[in-house]
Coordinates of C-alpha atoms and ligand atoms in Angstrom, one line a residue:
X1 CA 28.2 23.9 56.5
X2 CA 28.3 27.4 55.6
X3 CA 30.9 28.5 53.5
X4 CA 32.0 31.9 52.3
X5 CA 33.8 33.0 49.1
X6 CA 36.1 36.0 48.2
X7 CA 33.9 39.6 47.9
X8 CA 35.9 41.1 44.8
X9 CA 34.4 44.0 42.2
X10 CA 30.8 43.5 43.5
X11 CA 31.0 39.4 42.7
X12 CA 31.0 36.3 45.5
X13 CA 34.1 34.8 43.6
X14 CA 36.0 31.9 44.4
X15 CA 39.6 31.9 45.7
X16 CA 41.8 31.5 42.8
X17 CA 43.5 28.3 44.6
X18 CA 40.4 26.9 45.1
X19 CA 41.6 26.6 48.5
X20 CA 40.0 27.2 51.9
X21 CA 40.4 27.0 55.9
X22 CA 37.7 26.9 58.7
X23 CA 36.9 29.0 60.9
X24 CA 36.1 27.4 64.9
X25 CA 33.4 28.5 67.4
X26 CA 35.8 29.1 70.3
X27 CA 33.4 28.5 73.1
X28 CA 32.2 24.4 71.4
X29 CA 35.2 24.7 69.9
X30 CA 33.6 22.8 66.4
X31 CA 34.5 24.3 63.0
X32 CA 31.8 26.4 61.6
X33 CA 32.1 27.5 58.3
X34 CA 34.4 27.2 55.6
X35 CA 36.6 30.8 54.5
X36 CA 38.5 30.8 51.3
X37 CA 42.2 31.1 51.0
X38 CA 42.9 33.9 49.5
X39 CA 45.9 34.7 47.9
X40 CA 48.8 37.5 46.0
X41 CA 46.3 36.8 42.6
X42 CA 43.2 37.5 44.7
X43 CA 44.7 40.1 46.3
X44 CA 45.6 41.5 42.9
X45 CA 42.3 41.1 41.2
X46 CA 40.8 43.3 44.7
X47 CA 43.3 46.1 44.6
X48 CA 42.1 46.1 40.6
X49 CA 38.5 46.5 40.9
X50 CA 39.6 48.7 43.8
X51 CA 41.7 51.4 41.9
X52 CA 39.6 51.0 38.4
X53 CA 36.8 52.0 40.8
X54 CA 38.7 54.8 42.7
X55 CA 39.4 56.2 38.7
X56 CA 36.0 55.6 37.5
X57 CA 32.7 56.7 38.7
X58 CA 33.4 56.5 42.4
X59 CA 35.7 59.1 42.0
X60 CA 33.5 61.3 40.5
X61 CA 30.6 60.7 43.6
X62 CA 29.0 63.9 44.6
X63 CA 30.7 64.4 48.6
X64 CA 27.0 64.1 49.7
X65 CA 25.8 61.2 47.5
X66 CA 28.8 59.3 49.0
X67 CA 27.7 60.8 52.7
X68 CA 24.1 58.7 52.0
X69 CA 25.3 55.8 50.9
X70 CA 27.3 55.9 54.7
X71 CA 24.0 56.9 56.3
X72 CA 21.9 54.5 54.0
X73 CA 24.5 52.0 55.6
X74 CA 24.0 52.3 59.2
X75 CA 20.7 52.4 58.5
X76 CA 21.2 48.7 56.8
X77 CA 23.4 48.1 60.0
X78 CA 20.9 49.0 62.9
X79 CA 18.4 46.6 61.4
X80 CA 21.0 43.7 60.9
X81 CA 22.3 44.6 64.3
X82 CA 21.5 41.1 66.0
X83 CA 22.9 39.3 62.9
X84 CA 26.0 40.8 62.8
X85 CA 26.4 40.0 66.6
X86 CA 25.4 36.7 67.0
X87 CA 28.1 35.8 65.1
X88 CA 30.7 38.0 66.5
X89 CA 30.0 35.5 69.5
X90 CA 29.5 32.3 67.5
X91 CA 33.7 33.4 65.5
X92 CA 35.2 35.4 68.1
X93 CA 34.0 34.1 71.4
X94 CA 32.5 37.9 72.5
X95 CA 30.0 38.2 74.8
X96 CA 26.3 38.5 73.3
X97 CA 25.3 41.1 76.4
X98 CA 28.7 43.5 74.7
X99 CA 27.8 42.9 71.3
X100 CA 23.7 43.2 71.1
X101 CA 24.6 46.4 72.1
X102 CA 28.2 47.2 69.7
X103 CA 26.8 46.5 66.6
X104 CA 24.0 48.2 66.4
X105 CA 26.3 51.5 68.1
X106 CA 28.7 50.6 65.0
X107 CA 26.2 52.7 62.9
X108 CA 26.9 55.8 64.6
X109 CA 30.6 55.6 63.2
X110 CA 28.7 55.2 59.5
X111 CA 26.4 58.1 60.0
X112 CA 29.2 60.8 61.7
X113 CA 31.4 60.2 58.7
X114 CA 28.6 60.2 56.4
X115 CA 27.8 63.2 57.7
X116 CA 31.7 65.1 57.1
X117 CA 31.6 63.8 53.6
X118 CA 30.4 67.0 52.0
X119 CA 32.2 68.7 54.9
X120 CA 35.7 69.0 53.6
X121 CA 36.9 72.5 52.8
X122 CA 40.4 73.7 51.8
X123 CA 41.6 76.7 52.4
X124 CA 41.7 80.1 50.3
X125 CA 45.1 81.4 51.7
X126 CA 46.1 85.4 52.4
X127 CA 48.5 84.7 49.7
X128 CA 51.8 87.2 50.6
X129 CA 53.0 86.4 46.8
X130 CA 51.6 89.7 45.0
X131 CA 49.1 88.8 41.8
X132 CA 48.9 84.7 42.9
X133 CA 45.8 83.5 44.3
X134 CA 46.4 80.5 46.6
X135 CA 44.1 77.9 47.9
X136 CA 44.1 74.3 48.9
X137 CA 41.9 71.9 48.3
X138 CA 41.8 67.7 50.2
X139 CA 42.4 65.0 47.6
X140 CA 41.3 61.1 48.2
X141 CA 44.2 59.2 48.7
X142 CA 42.7 56.0 46.5
X143 CA 43.0 52.6 46.8
X144 CA 42.8 51.8 51.4
X145 CA 44.2 48.9 52.8
X146 CA 42.4 47.6 55.8
X147 CA 43.5 45.0 57.9
X148 CA 42.4 44.3 61.2
X149 CA 42.5 41.9 64.2
X150 CA 40.6 39.2 65.6
X151 CA 39.3 41.3 68.9
X152 CA 36.3 43.3 67.0
X153 CA 36.9 43.0 63.2
X154 CA 33.6 44.9 62.5
X155 CA 34.2 47.5 65.4
X156 CA 37.6 48.0 64.1
X157 CA 36.6 48.3 60.4
X158 CA 34.1 50.7 60.9
X159 CA 37.2 53.2 62.4
X160 CA 38.3 52.2 58.9
X161 CA 36.3 51.7 56.3
X162 CA 33.5 54.9 57.9
X163 CA 36.3 58.3 57.1
X164 CA 38.0 56.5 54.6
X165 CA 34.5 56.1 52.1
X166 CA 33.3 58.8 53.5
X167 CA 36.4 61.0 52.2
X168 CA 36.3 59.0 48.7
X169 CA 38.4 56.0 48.7
X170 CA 38.0 52.6 48.0
X171 CA 38.6 50.0 50.0
X172 CA 40.2 46.2 50.2
X173 CA 40.1 44.9 53.5
X174 CA 42.0 41.9 54.9
X175 CA 40.1 40.7 58.2
X176 CA 42.2 37.9 60.1
X177 CA 41.7 34.9 60.1
X178 CA 40.5 33.6 63.0
X179 CA 37.4 35.9 62.5
X180 CA 36.7 36.5 59.3
X181 CA 32.8 35.6 58.8
X182 CA 31.0 38.6 60.2
X183 CA 33.1 41.0 57.5
X184 CA 32.5 38.9 54.6
X185 CA 28.0 39.0 56.4
X186 CA 28.8 42.6 56.6
X187 CA 29.5 43.0 52.7
X188 CA 26.1 42.2 52.5
X189 CA 25.3 45.1 53.1
X190 CA 27.3 46.9 51.6
X191 CA 25.8 45.5 48.3
X192 CA 22.6 45.6 50.0
X193 CA 22.9 50.0 50.0
X194 CA 24.3 50.0 46.9
X195 CA 28.2 50.7 46.8
X196 CA 29.1 51.2 43.1
X197 CA 31.2 47.4 42.1
X198 CA 34.6 47.7 43.2
X199 CA 34.8 50.0 46.4
X200 CA 34.5 47.5 49.0
X201 CA 36.3 44.1 48.5
X202 CA 37.7 41.9 51.4
X203 CA 39.7 39.2 50.2
X204 CA 40.5 36.4 53.2
X205 CA 43.3 34.7 53.7
X206 CA 46.9 34.5 55.6
X207 CA 48.3 37.0 57.3
X208 CA 51.6 36.3 54.7
X209 CA 49.4 35.4 52.0
X210 CA 47.1 38.2 51.4
X211 CA 47.9 40.4 53.8
X212 CA 51.9 40.8 53.2
X213 CA 50.7 41.5 49.2
X214 CA 48.1 43.8 49.4
X215 CA 51.0 46.3 51.8
X216 CA 53.4 45.8 49.2
X217 CA 51.0 46.5 46.4
X218 CA 51.8 49.0 44.3
X219 CA 48.7 50.2 43.8
X220 CA 47.3 50.2 47.5
X221 CA 47.9 54.3 48.4
X222 CA 47.6 53.7 52.5
X223 CA 47.7 51.2 54.7
X224 CA 45.1 50.8 58.4
X225 CA 46.2 48.5 60.7
X226 CA 44.8 46.6 63.3
X227 CA 46.9 44.7 65.8
X228 CA 49.6 43.1 67.1
X229 CA 53.7 45.7 67.6
X230 CA 55.2 43.2 65.9
X231 CA 52.9 42.6 62.3
X232 CA 52.6 46.3 62.8
X233 CA 56.1 47.2 62.5
X234 CA 56.8 44.8 59.5
X235 CA 53.7 46.6 58.2
X236 CA 55.6 50.1 58.9
X237 CA 59.1 48.6 57.1
X238 CA 57.1 47.5 54.1
X239 CA 55.5 50.7 54.0
X240 CA 58.0 52.6 53.9
X241 CA 60.0 50.5 50.7
X242 CA 57.1 52.6 49.0
X243 CA 56.9 55.3 50.8
X244 CA 53.2 54.7 52.0
X245 CA 51.7 55.9 54.8
X246 CA 49.7 54.3 57.6
X247 CA 48.3 54.2 60.6
X248 CA 49.2 51.8 63.0
X249 CA 47.1 50.6 66.1
X250 CA 49.0 48.5 67.8
X251 CA 47.4 47.6 71.3
X252 CA 49.2 48.0 74.5
X253 CA 50.2 47.9 78.6
X254 CA 47.5 50.4 79.7
X255 CA 48.4 51.6 83.9
X256 CA 44.9 52.0 85.5
X257 CA 46.1 54.3 88.3
X258 CA 44.2 54.2 92.1
X259 CA 44.6 56.6 94.5
X260 CA 43.8 56.8 98.0
X261 CA 41.2 59.2 97.7
X262 CA 38.8 57.8 94.9
X263 CA 36.2 56.4 95.2
X264 CA 36.5 52.6 96.3
X265 CA 33.8 51.0 94.9
X266 CA 33.7 52.8 91.2
X267 CA 37.2 52.3 91.5
X268 CA 37.6 48.5 92.0
X269 CA 34.4 47.9 89.3
X270 CA 36.8 50.2 87.2
X271 CA 39.7 48.0 87.3
X272 CA 37.2 44.7 86.9
X273 CA 36.7 46.7 83.7
X274 CA 39.7 47.3 82.4
X275 CA 41.5 43.2 82.7
X276 CA 38.2 41.1 82.5
X277 CA 36.3 42.5 79.9
X278 CA 36.2 40.9 76.6
X279 CA 38.0 38.5 78.9
X280 CA 41.4 40.8 78.2
X281 CA 41.4 40.1 74.8
X282 CA 41.5 44.0 74.3
X283 CA 44.1 46.7 72.7
X284 CA 42.6 49.0 75.7
X285 CA 43.3 46.5 78.6
X286 CA 44.3 47.8 82.0
X287 CA 46.7 45.2 82.5
X288 CA 49.0 46.9 84.6
X289 CA 46.5 48.5 88.0
X290 CA 49.1 50.6 89.6
X291 CA 47.7 51.1 93.4
X292 CA 48.9 53.7 96.3
X293 CA 50.0 51.5 99.2
X294 CA 48.0 53.1 101.5
X295 CA 44.6 51.1 100.5
X296 CA 46.5 48.2 98.3
X297 CA 45.9 45.3 100.4
X298 CA 41.7 46.2 101.2
X299 CA 41.5 46.9 97.3
X300 CA 43.1 44.0 96.3
X301 CA 40.8 42.1 98.7
X302 CA 37.9 43.4 97.0
X303 CA 38.8 43.1 93.6
X304 CA 39.2 38.9 94.0
X305 CA 36.0 39.0 95.8
X306 CA 34.1 41.0 93.1
X307 CA 36.5 38.5 90.1
X308 CA 35.4 35.2 92.1
X309 CA 31.5 36.3 91.1
X310 CA 32.6 37.2 87.6
X311 CA 30.1 34.2 85.7
X312 CA 32.5 31.9 83.2
X313 CA 30.6 30.2 80.1
X314 CA 28.7 30.7 77.2
X315 CA 29.0 33.8 75.8
X316 CA 25.5 33.8 74.0
X317 CA 24.3 34.3 77.3
X318 CA 23.6 37.6 78.9
X319 CA 24.6 36.3 82.3
X320 CA 28.2 35.6 81.0
X321 CA 31.2 38.0 82.3
X322 CA 33.8 36.4 81.2
X323 CA 33.5 34.4 77.8
X324 CA 36.4 32.0 75.4
X325 CA 39.4 33.2 74.6
X326 CA 38.9 33.4 71.0
X327 CA 42.0 31.3 69.5
X328 CA 44.2 28.3 71.0
X329 CA 47.7 30.4 69.7
X330 CA 46.2 33.1 72.1
X331 CA 44.9 30.5 74.9
X332 CA 48.9 29.2 75.2
X333 CA 50.3 32.5 74.6
X334 CA 47.9 33.0 78.3
X335 CA 49.1 30.3 79.9
X336 CA 52.8 31.2 79.3
X337 CA 52.4 34.9 80.1
X338 CA 50.9 33.2 83.6
X339 CA 54.3 30.8 83.7
X340 CA 56.5 33.5 83.4
X341 CA 54.9 35.5 86.2
X342 CA 54.8 32.7 88.5
X343 CA 58.6 32.5 87.2
X344 CA 59.2 35.8 88.3
X345 CA 57.8 35.3 91.8
X346 CA 55.2 38.0 91.1
X347 CA 52.1 36.5 93.6
X348 CA 49.1 34.6 92.5
X349 CA 46.3 35.3 95.2
X350 CA 43.4 34.9 92.3
X351 CA 43.2 31.9 89.8
X352 CA 46.2 31.4 87.6
X353 CA 44.7 28.1 86.4
X354 CA 41.9 27.1 83.2
X355 CA 39.2 27.5 84.1
X356 CA 36.9 24.1 84.0
X357 CA 34.1 24.9 86.1
X358 CA 31.1 24.5 85.2
X359 CA 29.6 26.6 82.0
X360 CA 33.6 25.6 80.8
X361 CA 33.4 23.9 76.9
X362 CA 36.1 23.2 74.3
X363 CA 39.3 24.2 75.9
X364 CA 40.0 27.7 75.2
X365 CA 39.0 28.9 79.5
X366 CA 40.9 30.7 81.6
X367 CA 40.1 31.7 84.8
X368 CA 40.4 35.2 86.0
X369 CA 43.9 36.1 87.8
X370 CA 45.3 38.4 89.6
X371 CA 48.7 38.3 89.8
X372 CA 50.7 41.1 92.9
X373 CA 53.7 41.6 94.1
X374 CA 54.8 42.6 90.8
X375 CA 57.0 45.2 90.2
X376 CA 57.5 47.3 87.0
X377 CA 60.0 45.5 85.6
X378 CA 59.0 42.3 85.0
X379 CA 57.5 41.1 81.5
X380 CA 54.0 40.6 83.4
X381 CA 54.1 44.1 83.5
X382 CA 56.1 44.7 80.8
X383 CA 54.7 42.6 78.2
X384 CA 51.2 42.8 76.3
X385 CA 49.1 39.4 77.0
X386 CA 46.3 40.0 75.6
X387 CA 43.9 38.0 78.1
X388 CA 42.5 38.5 81.1
X389 CA 45.5 38.9 84.1
X390 CA 46.1 41.4 86.2
X391 CA 49.2 42.7 87.0
X392 CA 48.8 44.6 89.9
X393 CA 51.9 47.8 90.9
X394 CA 51.9 48.9 94.4
X395 CA 52.7 53.1 94.4
X396 CA 53.5 55.5 97.0
X397 CA 52.9 59.0 96.1
X398 CA 51.6 60.9 92.7
X399 CA 55.1 61.1 91.2
X400 CA 55.6 57.4 91.8
X401 CA 52.1 56.8 89.5
X402 CA 53.6 59.2 87.0
X403 CA 57.3 57.3 86.6
X404 CA 56.1 53.9 86.7
X405 CA 52.6 54.5 84.1
X406 CA 55.1 56.0 81.9
X407 CA 57.8 53.5 82.3
X408 CA 56.5 51.3 79.4
X409 CA 57.1 51.3 75.5
X410 CA 53.4 51.5 75.2
X411 CA 51.4 54.5 74.9
X412 CA 47.3 53.3 74.2
X413 CA 45.8 54.1 77.2
X414 CA 45.5 54.8 80.8
X415 CA 43.1 55.4 84.0
X416 CA 43.2 57.7 86.9
X417 CA 41.0 56.9 90.0
X418 CA 40.7 60.2 92.0
X419 CA 38.6 62.3 93.3
X420 CA 41.6 65.7 93.2
X421 CA 40.6 67.5 90.4
X422 CA 43.9 69.1 90.8
X423 CA 45.5 65.5 90.3
X424 CA 42.9 64.6 87.4
X425 CA 44.3 67.4 85.4
X426 CA 48.1 66.8 86.7
X427 CA 47.6 62.9 85.7
X428 CA 45.7 63.7 82.8
X429 CA 48.5 65.8 81.7
X430 CA 51.7 64.0 82.1
X431 CA 50.6 60.6 81.3
X432 CA 52.2 59.7 77.9
X433 CA 49.1 57.7 76.7
X434 CA 46.5 58.5 73.4
X435 CA 43.7 58.3 76.0
X436 CA 43.0 59.1 79.5
X437 CA 40.8 58.3 81.3
X438 CA 39.5 59.8 84.9
X439 CA 36.8 57.9 87.1
X440 CA 36.2 55.7 84.1
X441 CA 37.5 52.9 81.7
X442 CA 36.7 51.8 78.9
X443 CA 34.8 54.8 77.3
X444 CA 35.4 54.6 73.3
X445 CA 33.2 56.9 70.4
X446 CA 33.1 57.8 67.0
X447 CA 33.4 61.8 68.1
X448 CA 36.6 61.5 69.8
X449 CA 40.3 60.4 68.5
X450 CA 41.6 57.5 69.2
X451 CA 45.5 56.2 69.1
X452 CA 48.7 55.1 70.9
X453 CA 51.9 57.3 71.8
X454 CA 55.1 55.2 71.2
X455 CA 54.8 51.6 70.6
X456 CA 51.0 51.4 70.4
X457 CA 50.3 53.4 67.1
X458 CA 50.7 55.5 64.6
X459 CA 48.1 58.1 63.4
X460 CA 44.3 58.0 65.0
X461 CA 41.1 57.1 64.3
X462 CA 37.6 58.3 65.2
X463 CA 36.5 61.6 65.4
X464 CA 36.6 64.8 62.7
X465 CA 40.2 64.7 62.5
X466 CA 40.2 60.7 60.8
X467 CA 39.1 61.9 58.0
X468 CA 42.0 63.9 56.4
X469 CA 44.5 60.2 57.8
X470 CA 42.6 59.6 54.8
X471 CA 42.8 62.5 52.3
X472 CA 46.1 64.9 51.2
X473 CA 45.8 68.1 51.1
X474 CA 46.9 70.0 47.5
X475 CA 48.5 73.8 47.4
X476 CA 47.0 75.0 43.9
X477 CA 48.5 78.9 43.8
X478 CA 47.1 81.0 40.2
X479 CA 48.4 83.9 38.7
X480 CA 46.0 87.0 38.6
X481 CA 47.8 88.1 35.4
X482 CA 51.0 86.6 33.3
X483 CA 54.0 88.1 33.9
X484 CA 57.6 88.0 32.3
X485 CA 59.7 88.5 35.8
X486 CA 63.2 87.1 36.3
X487 CA 62.6 83.8 35.6
X488 CA 65.6 82.4 37.4
X489 CA 64.4 83.3 41.0
X490 CA 62.4 82.1 43.4
X491 CA 58.3 83.4 43.5
Ligands
NAI1 P1 48.2 40.0 64.2 O1 49.0 41.0 63.8 O2 49.2 39.0 63.7 O3 47.5 40.1 63.0 C1 46.7 41.3 62.7 C2 46.0 41.3 61.8 O4 47.1 41.3 60.9 C3 45.7 40.1 60.8 O5 44.5 40.2 60.0 C4 46.4 38.8 60.2 O6 46.7 38.0 59.4 C5 47.5 40.0 59.5 N1 48.9 40.3 59.4 C6 49.7 39.8 59.9 N2 51.4 39.1 59.8 C7 50.8 40.5 58.4 C8 52.1 41.1 57.6 N3 53.7 41.0 58.0 N4 51.7 41.6 56.8 C9 50.1 41.8 56.4 N5 49.2 41.6 57.1 C10 49.6 41.1 58.9 O7 47.7 39.8 65.6 P2 47.0 38.6 65.8 O8 47.7 37.2 65.4 O9 45.5 38.9 65.6 O10 47.2 38.7 67.7 C11 48.2 38.6 68.4 C12 48.5 39.2 69.1 O11 48.9 40.6 68.5 C13 47.8 39.5 70.6 O12 48.5 38.2 70.9 C14 47.6 40.5 70.7 O13 48.1 40.4 72.1 C15 47.4 41.3 70.0 N6 46.7 42.2 69.1 C16 46.7 43.5 69.3 C17 45.5 44.3 69.1 C18 44.9 45.0 69.5 O14 43.7 45.5 69.4 N7 45.8 45.8 69.3 C19 44.3 42.8 68.1 C20 44.3 41.7 68.1 C21 45.7 41.2 68.7
MG2 MG1 36.2 31.6 64.8

């Protein structure tokens, strides 16, 4: 059986407790690797290494050099994309059909921010103070703690690590206890590329044993986190005690809104992609499907017929559409929400049970599930399920769609299906979410800012401004000649 150590200061080391924990393949239910169980002492070691690297050579590395390293990393990622993809499938149950492309695509984040590394420019400010020259410079923050969830470990790491390194920071990474292996394999690539010791470190373990001490550590300068809103809030509170900046990406309950004038078949596919892709385990899931009343019944009928055909089973098969749920607790949570929906008198028109048909192994399969007759006040409409469970909510007018769409604590994304350009523009303006998709769904790129309104988070990832999330600006004033003006008044 494979056994992974911690990666600290350029070395593979045992956890100070000597303990480890199992990681499972969610498809087979088998334990396939042992992961080191880190603790606060390991966090200390990693932060010390990252601080020394930041204060030492890495802090002095030319931006162009950092860019070259990131570009080299992009190449190495492409070369190893297949292996990384297979590990995501084995440890997480992600589809090989999706991972084949996604692990290769990761390289683009490193390339994009590698290119940006030497284009971070301060400015000369036309000062109103005679005789004083004023300019700004952008400086790295220092040590960034990166805490990632189980649903897309390497992708969500790239969104943090690429801009943070481009900006000149160092990193201590804490992947999810359910899916640590791909991040650890990724450390081999970091090593191969030749990043100096201590620039990138990974400490595996549990949220309270590794994540919390990382957040609390006095020498950690920022936390970049993706995960549940509950953990996100705890991290925000802990960060407040240190007055430490954070970026938080906390999931959602996104409305996917279908108008009667939409391209019917494209909208059906968009609704399917919004909720059943990745077994519904995505923060951007279009889990509230708002359908205009005039087409509601016809739309639901077609949706059921398409969803029924989804092939459930082995994530390593390129034919599979819906794989296993990644973790046992997540499986239970989905089952519980299906019960909640039934008790709320939502009508289950598809699925609603564990899947035990052909292709199912282990215990973690759930049938693609659709509830109709959902009202927006129900828990099944308001709370993130993070599984293949869709709530269909009918609406009358455009105003209703906006009101229902926004009547939620979250604000990560929204989909709009219409052929009316005016309506598309009005909806894009009125929906309160960080990403709006019109006549498409799940489009995400390194070029475009991503993040949440409201309870979906704080800060943005991806796009050129995201590098600023890992920098702080300094204003420098230089007098052109010394003066002996009244020292008791402001200059
Ligand atoms: P989580 O928020 O509990 O864990 C995410 C990461 O934070 C993990 O690495 C975990 O070890 C760490 N963590 C947990 N508590 C912490 C603390 N107090 N301080 C520092 N680090 C801490 O999410 P989990 O358990 O992986 O999934 C639970 C739910 O979160 C899911 O059911 C889903 O609803 C949601 N979720 C949302 C994601 C998103 O992309 N927005 C991704 C994964 C989960
Ligand atoms: Mg696993």
